[in-house]
Short mmCIF file of C-alpha atoms and ligand atoms in Angstrom, two decimals:
data_model
loop_
_atom_site.label_atom_id
_atom_site.label_comp_id
_atom_site.label_asym_id
_atom_site.label_seq_id
_atom_site.Cartn_x
_atom_site.Cartn_y
_atom_site.Cartn_z
CA UNK A 1 20.78 23.35 -0.03
CA UNK A 2 17.59 21.74 1.27
CA UNK A 3 14.60 22.65 -0.88
CA UNK A 4 10.97 22.02 0.08
CA UNK A 5 9.14 21.72 -3.22
CA UNK A 6 5.82 23.46 -3.84
CA UNK A 7 2.67 22.18 -5.63
CA UNK A 8 3.90 18.71 -6.50
CA UNK A 9 1.89 15.87 -8.04
CA UNK A 10 2.01 12.76 -5.85
CA UNK A 11 1.20 10.40 -8.73
CA UNK A 12 4.76 8.97 -8.84
CA UNK A 13 4.77 8.68 -5.04
CA UNK A 14 1.88 6.24 -4.58
CA UNK A 15 1.56 2.75 -6.06
CA UNK A 16 -2.19 3.19 -6.68
CA UNK A 17 -1.09 5.90 -9.14
CA UNK A 18 -3.64 8.41 -7.84
CA UNK A 19 -3.11 11.88 -9.28
CA UNK A 20 -3.43 14.31 -6.37
CA UNK A 21 -1.09 17.12 -5.42
CA UNK A 22 0.48 18.35 -2.23
CA UNK A 23 1.07 21.96 -1.30
CA UNK A 24 4.61 21.10 -0.14
CA UNK A 25 6.87 18.05 -0.46
CA UNK A 26 10.00 17.62 1.64
CA UNK A 27 12.38 14.79 0.84
CA UNK A 28 14.47 14.86 3.99
CA UNK A 29 17.53 12.61 4.21
CA UNK A 30 18.83 13.72 7.61
CA UNK A 31 17.31 14.18 11.06
CA UNK A 32 18.06 17.92 10.80
CA UNK A 33 16.15 18.21 7.52
CA UNK A 34 13.17 16.36 8.98
CA UNK A 35 13.13 18.76 11.95
CA UNK A 36 13.49 21.71 9.56
CA UNK A 37 10.42 20.39 7.63
CA UNK A 38 8.43 20.12 10.87
CA UNK A 39 9.37 23.71 11.77
CA UNK A 40 8.44 24.84 8.25
CA UNK A 41 4.98 23.22 8.56
CA UNK A 42 4.45 24.67 12.00
CA UNK A 43 5.53 28.18 10.91
CA UNK A 44 3.09 28.00 7.97
CA UNK A 45 0.37 26.46 10.17
CA UNK A 46 0.09 23.44 7.92
CA UNK A 47 -0.47 19.79 8.85
CA UNK A 48 2.25 17.17 8.26
CA UNK A 49 1.82 13.84 6.48
CA UNK A 50 4.52 11.20 6.21
CA UNK A 51 5.01 9.18 3.06
CA UNK A 52 7.52 6.43 2.33
CA UNK A 53 7.16 4.51 -0.93
CA UNK A 54 3.40 5.16 -1.01
CA UNK A 55 2.60 1.43 -1.35
CA UNK A 56 0.09 1.24 1.49
CA UNK A 57 -1.86 4.49 1.09
CA UNK A 58 -4.96 5.63 -0.75
CA UNK A 59 -4.86 9.36 -1.46
CA UNK A 60 -8.41 10.69 -1.67
CA UNK A 61 -7.85 14.44 -2.16
CA UNK A 62 -5.20 17.11 -2.67
CA UNK A 63 -3.08 17.65 0.42
CA UNK A 64 -3.13 21.12 1.93
CA UNK A 65 -0.05 20.52 3.98
CA UNK A 66 3.54 19.32 4.00
CA UNK A 67 4.29 15.77 2.91
CA UNK A 68 7.54 14.62 4.51
CA UNK A 69 9.45 11.72 3.03
CA UNK A 70 11.88 10.28 5.59
CA UNK A 71 14.68 9.51 3.14
CA UNK A 72 17.48 8.65 5.56
CA UNK A 73 19.76 6.13 3.91
CA UNK A 74 22.39 3.61 4.93
CA UNK A 75 22.79 0.31 6.74
CA UNK A 76 25.17 0.42 9.72
CA UNK A 77 26.57 -2.52 11.66
CA UNK A 78 25.98 -1.89 15.37
CA UNK A 79 27.12 -5.20 16.83
CA UNK A 80 28.25 -8.61 15.61
CA UNK A 81 28.56 -11.83 17.57
CA UNK A 82 29.05 -15.47 16.60
CA UNK A 83 25.29 -15.97 16.44
CA UNK A 84 23.83 -12.71 15.16
CA UNK A 85 24.23 -9.16 13.84
CA UNK A 86 22.53 -5.94 14.90
CA UNK A 87 21.98 -3.39 12.15
CA UNK A 88 20.62 0.14 12.11
CA UNK A 89 18.82 0.74 8.83
CA UNK A 90 17.72 4.14 7.53
CA UNK A 91 13.97 4.71 7.07
CA UNK A 92 14.53 5.64 3.43
CA UNK A 93 16.27 2.39 2.46
CA UNK A 94 14.13 0.42 -0.01
CA UNK A 95 12.81 -2.56 1.98
CA UNK A 96 13.67 -5.15 -0.64
CA UNK A 97 17.22 -3.77 -1.05
CA UNK A 98 17.68 -4.42 2.67
CA UNK A 99 16.30 -7.98 2.32
CA UNK A 100 18.58 -8.66 -0.68
CA UNK A 101 21.58 -7.34 1.32
CA UNK A 102 20.76 -9.58 4.33
CA UNK A 103 20.32 -12.67 2.14
CA UNK A 104 23.56 -11.96 0.30
CA UNK A 105 25.42 -11.66 3.63
CA UNK A 106 23.90 -14.95 4.84
CA UNK A 107 21.90 -13.39 7.68
CA UNK A 108 18.46 -14.84 8.35
CA UNK A 109 15.18 -13.30 9.52
CA UNK A 110 13.72 -11.25 6.70
CA UNK A 111 14.07 -13.55 3.64
CA UNK A 112 10.35 -14.51 3.66
CA UNK A 113 9.56 -10.79 3.42
CA UNK A 114 11.28 -10.50 0.03
CA UNK A 115 9.80 -8.25 -2.63
CA UNK A 116 7.40 -6.33 -0.37
CA UNK A 117 7.34 -2.81 -1.84
CA UNK A 118 8.06 0.31 0.21
CA UNK A 119 10.72 1.60 2.57
CA UNK A 120 12.24 0.34 5.82
CA UNK A 121 10.67 3.21 7.82
CA UNK A 122 7.18 1.86 7.12
CA UNK A 123 7.97 -1.76 8.03
CA UNK A 124 7.23 -1.34 11.77
CA UNK A 125 4.07 0.73 11.14
CA UNK A 126 1.88 -2.22 10.16
CA UNK A 127 4.46 -4.88 11.10
CA UNK A 128 4.73 -6.10 7.52
CA UNK A 129 4.26 -9.80 7.05
CA UNK A 130 4.27 -12.52 4.43
CA UNK A 131 4.79 -16.25 4.05
CA UNK A 132 4.56 -17.00 7.77
CA UNK A 133 6.95 -14.28 9.01
CA UNK A 134 6.39 -10.76 10.37
CA UNK A 135 8.97 -7.96 10.53
CA UNK A 136 8.62 -7.77 14.34
CA UNK A 137 10.56 -11.01 14.59
CA UNK A 138 13.72 -9.11 13.65
CA UNK A 139 12.99 -5.56 14.84
CA UNK A 140 14.60 -4.72 18.19
CA UNK A 141 14.28 -0.92 18.28
CA UNK A 142 12.67 1.95 16.38
CA UNK A 143 14.08 5.50 16.36
CA UNK A 144 11.79 8.40 15.48
CA UNK A 145 11.31 12.11 15.76
CA UNK A 146 8.45 13.13 18.01
CA UNK A 147 6.71 15.77 15.86
CA UNK A 148 5.37 17.84 18.78
CA UNK A 149 8.66 17.80 20.76
CA UNK A 150 10.88 17.92 17.64
CA UNK A 151 13.14 15.49 19.40
CA UNK A 152 14.72 12.17 18.50
CA UNK A 153 13.35 9.30 20.61
CA UNK A 154 13.43 5.53 20.54
CA UNK A 155 11.33 2.60 21.68
CA UNK A 156 12.24 -1.06 22.00
CA UNK A 157 10.46 -4.10 20.59
CA UNK A 158 8.00 -4.65 23.43
CA UNK A 159 7.03 -0.97 23.52
CA UNK A 160 6.14 -1.16 19.81
CA UNK A 161 3.18 -3.44 20.71
CA UNK A 162 3.31 -5.32 17.45
CA UNK A 163 0.29 -7.33 16.31
CA UNK A 164 -1.13 -8.64 13.05
CA UNK A 165 -0.73 -5.65 10.67
CA UNK A 166 -0.61 -3.46 13.77
CA UNK A 167 1.72 -1.58 16.14
CA UNK A 168 1.76 1.46 18.43
CA UNK A 169 2.46 3.51 15.26
CA UNK A 170 -1.06 2.73 13.98
CA UNK A 171 -2.52 3.46 17.45
CA UNK A 172 -1.29 5.96 20.08
CA UNK A 173 1.61 7.28 17.99
CA UNK A 174 -0.37 7.56 14.73
CA UNK A 175 0.47 10.84 13.01
CA UNK A 176 2.73 11.88 15.90
CA UNK A 177 6.13 10.57 14.82
CA UNK A 178 8.48 10.31 11.87
CA UNK A 179 10.55 7.13 11.92
CA UNK A 180 14.22 7.72 11.10
CA UNK A 181 15.98 4.37 11.70
CA UNK A 182 14.96 0.81 12.48
CA UNK A 183 17.26 -1.62 14.32
CA UNK A 184 17.17 -5.25 13.24
CA UNK A 185 18.77 -8.32 14.78
CA UNK A 186 19.45 -10.94 12.13
CA UNK A 187 20.65 -14.44 12.78
CA UNK A 188 23.74 -16.26 11.60
CA UNK A 189 22.28 -19.53 12.94
CA UNK A 190 19.68 -20.05 10.28
CA UNK A 191 16.19 -21.30 11.08
CA UNK A 192 14.03 -21.47 7.99
CA UNK A 193 10.24 -21.01 7.82
CA UNK A 194 8.77 -22.70 4.76
CA UNK A 195 5.51 -24.04 6.17
CA UNK A 196 3.26 -21.33 4.65
CA UNK A 197 1.00 -22.52 1.81
CA UNK A 198 2.98 -23.98 -1.07
CA UNK A 199 6.30 -22.31 -0.13
CA UNK A 200 8.08 -25.58 0.67
CA UNK A 201 7.19 -27.01 -2.77
CA UNK A 202 8.23 -23.77 -4.47
CA UNK A 203 11.61 -23.79 -2.66
CA UNK A 204 12.12 -27.47 -3.52
CA UNK A 205 11.79 -26.60 -7.22
CA UNK A 206 14.90 -24.42 -6.81
CA UNK A 207 16.93 -26.92 -4.77
CA UNK A 208 17.89 -27.02 -1.09
CA UNK A 209 16.34 -24.82 1.57
CA UNK A 210 18.70 -21.83 1.66
CA UNK A 211 18.20 -18.11 2.26
CA UNK A 212 18.50 -17.31 -1.44
CA UNK A 213 16.21 -20.15 -2.54
CA UNK A 214 13.55 -18.95 -0.08
CA UNK A 215 13.97 -15.40 -1.36
CA UNK A 216 13.71 -16.49 -5.00
CA UNK A 217 10.71 -18.78 -4.35
CA UNK A 218 8.86 -15.99 -2.53
CA UNK A 219 9.62 -13.58 -5.38
CA UNK A 220 8.33 -16.12 -7.94
CA UNK A 221 5.04 -16.69 -6.06
CA UNK A 222 4.51 -12.97 -5.50
CA UNK A 223 5.13 -12.17 -9.17
CA UNK A 224 2.52 -14.76 -10.15
CA UNK A 225 -0.17 -13.70 -7.68
CA UNK A 226 0.17 -9.98 -7.14
CA UNK A 227 -0.16 -7.22 -9.74
CA UNK A 228 2.98 -5.16 -10.43
CA UNK A 229 2.19 -1.54 -9.45
CA UNK A 230 4.28 -0.40 -12.44
CA UNK A 231 1.69 -2.06 -14.69
CA UNK A 232 -1.52 -1.66 -12.73
CA UNK A 233 -2.02 0.55 -9.69
CA UNK A 234 -2.61 -1.22 -6.35
CA UNK A 235 -1.50 -1.24 -2.71
CA UNK A 236 -1.34 -4.99 -2.03
CA UNK A 237 -4.05 -6.38 0.25
CA UNK A 238 -6.69 -3.71 0.66
CA UNK A 239 -8.26 -5.36 3.72
CA UNK A 240 -6.94 -7.33 6.69
CA UNK A 241 -7.94 -10.93 7.22
CA UNK A 242 -10.65 -10.86 9.92
CA UNK A 243 -9.89 -12.51 13.26
CA UNK A 244 -12.97 -13.93 14.99
CA UNK A 245 -13.89 -15.81 18.16
CA UNK A 246 -13.98 -19.56 17.66
CA UNK A 247 -17.78 -19.59 18.32
CA UNK A 248 -18.36 -17.14 15.43
CA UNK A 249 -16.20 -19.32 13.20
CA UNK A 250 -18.13 -22.50 14.15
CA UNK A 251 -21.49 -20.90 13.25
CA UNK A 252 -20.10 -19.75 9.89
CA UNK A 253 -18.57 -23.16 9.18
CA UNK A 254 -22.05 -24.74 9.47
CA UNK A 255 -23.38 -22.40 6.76
CA UNK A 256 -20.17 -22.38 4.67
CA UNK A 257 -18.43 -25.74 5.12
CA UNK A 258 -15.75 -24.90 2.50
CA UNK A 259 -14.57 -21.80 4.36
CA UNK A 260 -10.77 -21.91 4.91
CA UNK A 261 -9.37 -20.82 8.29
CA UNK A 262 -6.20 -20.60 10.38
CA UNK A 263 -6.45 -21.44 14.07
CA UNK A 264 -4.50 -18.69 15.89
CA UNK A 265 -5.16 -19.86 19.45
CA UNK A 266 -7.76 -21.86 21.39
CA UNK A 267 -10.17 -18.95 21.14
CA UNK A 268 -9.27 -17.11 17.91
CA UNK A 269 -9.52 -17.99 14.22
CA UNK A 270 -8.32 -16.02 11.18
CA UNK A 271 -10.46 -16.20 8.04
CA UNK A 272 -8.94 -15.28 4.65
CA UNK A 273 -10.66 -12.12 3.42
CA UNK A 274 -9.69 -13.09 -0.15
CA UNK A 275 -12.01 -16.12 0.12
CA UNK A 276 -14.88 -14.05 1.57
CA UNK A 277 -14.58 -11.45 -1.21
CA UNK A 278 -14.35 -14.12 -3.90
CA UNK A 279 -17.40 -15.98 -2.56
CA UNK A 280 -19.35 -12.73 -2.42
CA UNK A 281 -18.79 -12.55 -6.19
CA UNK A 282 -16.22 -9.76 -6.45
CA UNK A 283 -13.13 -11.49 -7.83
CA UNK A 284 -12.20 -10.02 -11.22
CA UNK A 285 -15.17 -7.61 -11.08
CA UNK A 286 -14.62 -4.13 -12.51
CA UNK A 287 -16.64 -1.00 -11.73
CA UNK A 288 -15.59 2.12 -13.66
CA UNK A 289 -11.81 2.56 -13.42
CA UNK A 290 -11.21 0.16 -10.54
CA UNK A 291 -11.81 -3.46 -9.75
CA UNK A 292 -10.82 -6.57 -7.83
CA UNK A 293 -7.69 -8.30 -9.12
CA UNK A 294 -8.38 -11.47 -11.09
CA UNK A 295 -5.77 -13.59 -9.31
CA UNK A 296 -6.10 -12.26 -5.74
CA UNK A 297 -9.44 -11.03 -4.45
CA UNK A 298 -7.83 -9.11 -1.58
CA UNK A 299 -6.21 -6.65 -3.99
CA UNK A 300 -8.08 -3.67 -5.43
CA UNK A 301 -6.62 -2.33 -8.67
CA UNK A 302 -6.70 1.00 -10.47
CA UNK A 303 -7.11 0.27 -14.19
CA UNK A 304 -6.05 3.87 -14.88
CA UNK A 305 -7.54 7.22 -14.03
CA UNK A 306 -9.42 6.12 -10.90
CA UNK A 307 -9.69 8.70 -8.15
CA UNK A 308 -9.03 7.86 -4.52
CA UNK A 309 -12.68 8.60 -3.72
CA UNK A 310 -13.81 6.17 -6.44
CA UNK A 311 -11.60 3.40 -5.02
CA UNK A 312 -12.77 4.15 -1.48
CA UNK A 313 -16.44 3.92 -2.53
CA UNK A 314 -15.69 0.63 -4.33
CA UNK A 315 -13.95 -0.74 -1.21
CA UNK A 316 -16.94 0.25 0.91
CA UNK A 317 -19.32 -1.67 -1.39
CA UNK A 318 -17.13 -4.76 -0.91
CA UNK A 319 -17.26 -4.27 2.86
CA UNK A 320 -21.07 -3.98 2.77
CA UNK A 321 -21.41 -7.04 0.54
CA UNK A 322 -19.16 -9.20 2.78
CA UNK A 323 -21.00 -7.94 5.87
CA UNK A 324 -24.40 -8.86 4.44
CA UNK A 325 -23.24 -12.28 3.12
CA UNK A 326 -21.17 -13.41 6.13
CA UNK A 327 -21.92 -10.96 8.94
CA UNK A 328 -18.19 -10.15 9.10
CA UNK A 329 -16.60 -6.71 9.11
CA UNK A 330 -13.57 -6.23 6.86
CA UNK A 331 -11.10 -3.70 8.24
CA UNK A 332 -9.08 -1.73 5.72
CA UNK A 333 -5.33 -2.38 5.78
CA UNK A 334 -4.53 0.49 3.43
CA UNK A 335 -4.11 3.91 5.09
CA UNK A 336 -6.69 6.37 3.77
CA UNK A 337 -5.36 9.92 3.47
P1 FAD B 1 3.70 4.25 2.72
O1 FAD B 1 2.64 3.61 1.91
O2 FAD B 1 4.37 5.45 2.17
O3 FAD B 1 3.12 4.58 4.16
C1 FAD B 1 2.34 3.66 4.86
C2 FAD B 1 1.96 4.28 6.22
O4 FAD B 1 3.11 4.42 7.02
C3 FAD B 1 1.37 5.70 6.09
O5 FAD B 1 0.40 5.84 7.10
C4 FAD B 1 2.57 6.60 6.33
O6 FAD B 1 2.18 7.84 6.90
C5 FAD B 1 3.37 5.79 7.33
N1 FAD B 1 4.82 5.97 7.21
C6 FAD B 1 5.61 5.62 6.16
N2 FAD B 1 6.90 5.90 6.43
C7 FAD B 1 6.92 6.45 7.67
C8 FAD B 1 7.95 6.96 8.52
N3 FAD B 1 9.24 6.99 8.16
N4 FAD B 1 7.59 7.46 9.74
C9 FAD B 1 6.31 7.47 10.14
N5 FAD B 1 5.29 7.01 9.38
C10 FAD B 1 5.60 6.49 8.18
N6 FAD B 1 2.47 -5.41 3.10
C11 FAD B 1 2.69 -6.49 3.88
O7 FAD B 1 2.70 -6.38 5.11
N7 FAD B 1 2.89 -7.72 3.34
C12 FAD B 1 2.88 -7.94 2.01
O8 FAD B 1 3.07 -9.06 1.56
C13 FAD B 1 2.66 -6.81 1.15
N8 FAD B 1 2.61 -6.97 -0.19
C14 FAD B 1 2.38 -5.90 -1.00
C15 FAD B 1 2.36 -6.10 -2.39
C16 FAD B 1 2.14 -5.03 -3.24
C17 FAD B 1 2.11 -5.26 -4.73
C18 FAD B 1 1.94 -3.73 -2.71
C19 FAD B 1 1.73 -2.57 -3.62
C20 FAD B 1 1.94 -3.53 -1.33
C21 FAD B 1 2.16 -4.61 -0.46
N9 FAD B 1 2.19 -4.47 0.94
C22 FAD B 1 2.44 -5.54 1.75
C23 FAD B 1 1.91 -3.15 1.55
C24 FAD B 1 3.15 -2.22 1.64
O9 FAD B 1 4.14 -2.60 0.73
C25 FAD B 1 3.75 -2.20 3.04
O10 FAD B 1 2.79 -1.81 3.98
C26 FAD B 1 4.97 -1.26 3.14
O11 FAD B 1 5.58 -1.38 4.40
C27 FAD B 1 4.58 0.20 2.91
O12 FAD B 1 5.79 0.94 2.81
P2 FAD B 1 5.83 2.38 2.18
O13 FAD B 1 7.20 2.92 2.39
O14 FAD B 1 5.35 2.34 0.78
O15 FAD B 1 4.80 3.15 3.12
N1 EPU B 2 -8.11 -16.87 -1.15
C1 EPU B 2 -9.20 -17.08 -1.98
N2 EPU B 2 -9.34 -16.28 -3.08
C2 EPU B 2 -8.46 -15.30 -3.39
C3 EPU B 2 -7.37 -15.06 -2.53
C4 EPU B 2 -7.22 -15.87 -1.42
O1 EPU B 2 -10.02 -17.96 -1.73
O2 EPU B 2 -8.67 -14.64 -4.40
C5 EPU B 2 -7.95 -17.73 0.05
C6 EPU B 2 -7.32 -19.08 -0.25
O3 EPU B 2 -7.93 -20.01 0.63
C7 EPU B 2 -5.88 -18.92 0.14
C8 EPU B 2 -6.00 -17.97 1.31
O4 EPU B 2 -7.09 -17.10 0.96
O5 EPU B 2 -5.30 -20.13 0.52
C9 EPU B 2 -4.77 -17.14 1.60
O6 EPU B 2 -4.34 -16.49 0.42
P1 EPU B 2 -2.85 -15.91 0.27
O7 EPU B 2 -1.86 -16.95 0.67
O8 EPU B 2 -2.73 -15.29 -1.07
O9 EPU B 2 -2.77 -14.85 1.40
P2 EPU B 2 -3.75 -13.66 1.86
O10 EPU B 2 -4.29 -14.01 3.20
O11 EPU B 2 -4.73 -13.34 0.79
C10 EPU B 2 -1.83 -12.49 3.14
C11 EPU B 2 -1.34 -11.09 3.33
C12 EPU B 2 -0.45 -10.68 2.17
C13 EPU B 2 0.74 -11.63 2.10
C14 EPU B 2 0.20 -13.04 1.89
C15 EPU B 2 1.30 -14.09 1.88
C16 EPU B 2 -3.01 -9.93 4.65
C17 EPU B 2 -4.06 -8.91 4.67
N3 EPU B 2 -2.45 -10.17 3.47
O12 EPU B 2 -2.69 -12.48 2.00
O13 EPU B 2 0.05 -9.38 2.43
O14 EPU B 2 1.61 -11.30 1.05
O15 EPU B 2 -0.71 -13.37 2.98
O16 EPU B 2 1.78 -14.26 3.18
O17 EPU B 2 -2.68 -10.49 5.69
C18 EPU B 2 -0.41 -7.05 2.12
O18 EPU B 2 -0.52 -6.99 3.36
O19 EPU B 2 -0.53 -6.06 1.37
C19 EPU B 2 -0.16 -8.37 1.51
C20 EPU B 2 -0.10 -8.56 0.19
#
């Protein structure tokens, strides 16, 4: 029997470890159960919120609504050719289990995205990325339930309008759909990407460039740099790296000659927010129960007992400080609920 639980603490369901509750929690592992949960919310005139692994959210108050967890499991082979495989992966599959499976099978495309927390259903939302690769490279289709129509629909890669930490699911479709399955095309003809930062050196320490050495090198670097949510609450990068016009970058470079940058195109430059936050004096700084991680200034941590509102206020002071020091606006990556 499908049970929608009442008055549940969400503390185990968010990696910041914020202790708020939800009126109802529905862990739905089939399309029918998701639609049942939508009907339940509608009948009770309650709003719906979707939660996967809770590794990219900041919960700021109790939820007077129905939290739906799209827990559809399974990895199905749709098509296989000499050069690639097409897989349909359930939204509830743990992202890193999927990556480990692909690497073990010898299929390339997602190995650089090893060890990112969360579930497959959230991967298209912000087009997860790391070490020079974004999920959109392998995503060919996304299936979801349209909440208003209560109907299963699908959109292809180009309709997803993927960008840097962005997609249609953070824009027009925000709050309107529940993703059920994501289709990936992975390659049997391997093309490795090891040109990000020190990745090549890290892979070389393990031996040849192979899928599993890339995976293990990425895991090693991530374990060194990023705090483990099981030990200290966090949601990865709190802000996005700002993208500015080349003219803005040139003016800043005169004032701050050490400022690192990545040229994205002739007209656009990405500036690492971690550098801006560190230069503004926030790295390792603690205020009350939260602070900026000592090894990565882009990560805000909950030292224990912080409320979502406290973390949000802290994040806003960082935004104000970076704006007054550099004249740049930091956009939050984390979804505020
Ligand atoms: P949640 O946090 O539960 O949800 C995120 C958003 O997606 C919410 O708005 C939610 O409503 C929505 N959502 C979730 N599932 C569904 C669904 N099925 N249908 C519709 N909407 C849905 N991200 C990166 O891109 N790169 C990184 O390198 C990276 N490193 C991280 C490191 C750490 C230590 C942590 C804690 C986080 C990191 N993240 C990173 C952020 C996070 O892991 C990803 O954004 C991940 O995809 C979130 O998955 P989730 O299942 O936890 O989503
Ligand atoms: N930097 C500093 N100080 C810091 C942190 C970074 O000066 O404390 C500067 C350095 O110049 C460094 C550069 O920033 O070379 C880039 O740092 P890093 O390689 O750690 O990457 P990032 O830009 O801080 C991004 C993603 C991460 C992803 C890594 C690796 C965003 C918002 N964040 O971080 O994604 O894992 O690259 O690819 O794009 C996430 O989204 O949650 C996340 C963790």
